[in-house]
Amino acid sequence: MNHIFRQGSDPNKPTLVLFHGTGGDEHDLLPLAEMLSPGSSLLGIRGNVLENGMPRFFRRLSEGVFDEADLIARTHEVKAFLDEAAAEYGFDPARLVAVGYSNGANIAGSLLLHYGNVFSSAALLHPMVPLRGLTPPSLKGVSVFIGAGVNDPLISKAETEELEELLSGAGADVTVKWSNQGHRLSAAEAEAAKDWLDRQSF
């Protein structure tokens, strides 16, 4: 997968894995990641699917309707890439933090629902429920931050609450930060995510 890896200056910090939103690329979330965890190694990944020329991590049938077969296949594809990247770059696969926005948050959420503790922590910014009818593995010990908009035109409050319940029910420690910036990532949301990450132990 197209990606960028930046070696961090602090070996005690986790590696952040960055998943962009629709139309983004592997560079999009680097400034956010540098703010969230100064000194961390950063792995930015570009989705392998194109929708009208815009990179995504999996196909969708229409707005808010996912191609579930493709989502599952791409989830396994990303997991295999993470394993390869850990071997290539020498980072600890047990100390990964996912940072995903929108479509990227959805693939990160799908990785959690398929693989459990593939991430020790995950910041999901404006995510949806990636898959329904799936019994997730144990997420005990996994901490999840959800950034959501009370007026997000793409994601209802009920959808966010359903995802929170799904992750919590599997044992994850979930923190939800509500903002009123629609589907946009707000500065307050980013600050809240940083405060949450600062409280995690690695």
XYZ file of C-alpha atoms in Angstrom:
202
model
C 0.000 0.000 0.000
C 1.175 3.555 -0.673
C 2.363 4.958 2.631
C 4.789 7.195 4.459
C 6.750 6.240 7.576
C 8.413 8.805 9.819
C 10.664 7.477 12.547
C 9.890 9.139 15.872
C 12.383 10.720 18.253
C 10.945 9.141 21.419
C 11.124 5.309 21.591
C 8.782 5.332 24.594
C 5.933 6.708 22.489
C 3.582 4.441 20.500
C 3.485 4.365 16.704
C 0.488 6.207 15.248
C -1.192 4.646 12.199
C -3.026 7.266 10.136
C -6.136 6.603 8.027
C -7.334 9.527 5.875
C -10.859 10.432 4.862
C -12.323 10.140 1.345
C -10.132 12.001 -1.148
C -7.181 12.245 1.208
C -3.821 10.523 1.170
C -1.072 9.252 3.442
C 0.080 12.800 4.281
C -3.277 14.236 5.384
C -3.183 13.421 9.086
C 0.540 13.953 9.709
C 0.076 17.439 11.237
C -2.707 16.136 13.506
C -0.596 13.141 14.553
C 2.384 15.354 15.368
C 0.110 17.390 17.629
C -1.452 14.328 19.262
C 1.794 12.578 20.133
C 5.018 14.569 19.629
C 7.965 12.217 19.185
C 5.931 9.233 18.009
C 6.725 7.299 14.862
C 4.037 7.884 12.231
C 2.714 5.518 9.558
C 0.364 7.187 7.084
C -1.486 4.829 4.736
C -3.336 5.605 1.493
C -6.477 3.632 0.710
C -6.307 1.347 -2.333
C -9.810 2.110 -3.650
C -10.641 5.010 -5.959
C -14.093 6.618 -6.039
C -14.287 9.172 -8.852
C -10.523 9.542 -8.539
C -10.618 9.984 -4.764
C -8.741 7.474 -2.585
C -10.778 5.490 -0.051
C -10.089 2.420 2.053
C -13.096 0.447 0.762
C -15.927 0.778 -1.734
C -19.396 2.013 -0.950
C -22.613 1.439 -2.853
C -23.961 4.913 -2.078
C -23.596 7.616 0.585
C -23.524 5.790 3.922
C -24.064 2.343 2.338
C -20.903 0.251 2.409
C -19.884 -2.576 0.099
C -19.521 -4.983 3.005
C -17.694 -7.705 1.077
C -15.117 -5.173 -0.067
C -14.874 -3.682 3.432
C -14.070 -7.098 4.905
C -11.498 -7.877 2.212
C -9.837 -4.463 2.590
C -9.764 -4.861 6.380
C -7.702 -8.025 5.993
C -5.545 -6.277 3.378
C -4.699 -3.448 5.788
C -3.952 -5.894 8.616
C -1.515 -7.782 6.393
C 0.141 -4.491 5.452
C 0.510 -3.506 9.125
C 2.261 -6.804 9.827
C 4.618 -6.243 6.881
C 5.304 -2.637 7.900
C 6.120 -3.652 11.487
C 8.716 -6.103 10.173
C 10.130 -3.571 7.676
C 10.347 -0.554 9.968
C 10.906 -2.307 13.288
C 8.044 -0.801 15.284
C 6.224 -2.773 17.983
C 2.885 -4.043 16.592
C 1.579 -4.275 20.176
C 1.975 -0.506 20.638
C -0.062 0.961 17.792
C -2.546 3.827 17.995
C -4.991 4.247 15.112
C -5.960 7.780 14.093
C -8.709 7.748 11.479
C -11.027 10.365 10.031
C -14.370 9.541 8.377
C -13.704 6.706 5.874
C -10.375 6.121 7.608
C -12.102 5.902 11.002
C -14.422 3.287 9.538
C -11.605 1.014 8.341
C -9.864 1.427 11.722
C -13.113 0.494 13.445
C -13.478 -2.533 11.193
C -9.942 -3.641 12.113
C -10.911 -3.510 15.796
C -14.109 -5.463 15.170
C -12.222 -8.156 13.237
C -8.921 -8.373 15.086
C -9.574 -7.039 18.591
C -6.434 -5.512 20.032
C -4.730 -4.815 16.674
C -4.513 -1.294 18.174
C -3.913 -0.603 21.842
C -5.841 2.656 21.369
C -7.813 4.216 18.532
C -8.954 7.780 17.850
C -11.964 7.459 15.549
C -12.964 10.870 14.222
C -16.492 10.966 12.783
C -16.872 7.198 12.341
C -19.908 5.126 11.429
C -20.744 1.572 12.447
C -18.616 -0.274 9.859
C -20.417 -3.614 10.054
C -23.550 -4.870 11.745
C -24.303 -8.461 12.696
C -20.664 -9.154 13.536
C -19.771 -10.501 16.967
C -16.592 -8.619 17.828
C -13.653 -10.211 19.629
C -12.740 -8.997 23.100
C -11.623 -5.383 23.176
C -10.713 -5.490 26.858
C -7.701 -3.248 27.430
C -8.353 -1.229 24.251
C -9.111 2.481 24.658
C -11.189 4.255 21.998
C -11.823 7.960 21.466
C -14.803 8.870 19.272
C -15.046 12.403 17.910
C -18.611 13.121 16.783
C -20.733 16.044 15.646
C -24.178 16.693 17.122
C -25.035 18.259 13.756
C -23.015 15.934 11.511
C -25.009 15.723 8.242
C -23.567 12.296 7.412
C -23.727 10.527 10.772
C -26.683 10.585 13.130
C -26.319 10.816 16.900
C -27.963 7.391 17.117
C -25.282 5.896 14.850
C -22.508 7.252 17.064
C -24.249 5.909 20.160
C -24.667 2.500 18.474
C -20.935 2.349 17.738
C -20.104 3.395 21.307
C -22.356 0.625 22.625
C -20.871 -1.959 20.243
C -17.294 -1.183 21.267
C -18.100 -0.855 24.972
C -20.028 -4.118 24.876
C -16.885 -5.844 23.597
C -14.912 -4.469 26.546
C -13.340 -1.305 25.128
C -12.968 1.822 27.253
C -14.776 4.391 25.099
C -14.637 8.189 25.371
C -16.977 10.267 23.190
C -16.371 13.957 22.449
C -19.312 15.825 20.912
C -18.838 19.034 18.943
C -21.059 21.191 16.733
C -18.766 21.473 13.696
C -20.743 19.103 11.488
C -18.581 16.445 9.811
C -15.494 18.643 10.073
C -12.673 17.897 12.487
C -12.635 20.776 14.972
C -9.731 22.150 16.999
C -11.588 21.336 20.224
C -12.012 17.746 19.069
C -8.303 17.469 18.300
C -7.420 18.900 21.731
C -9.777 16.450 23.423
C -8.159 13.582 21.496
C -4.728 14.749 22.637
C -5.875 14.917 26.273
C -7.295 11.396 25.939
C -4.091 10.040 24.380
C -1.940 11.693 27.044
C -3.831 9.662 29.653
C -3.058 6.314 27.985
C -0.214 4.115 29.189
C 2.046 2.349 26.704
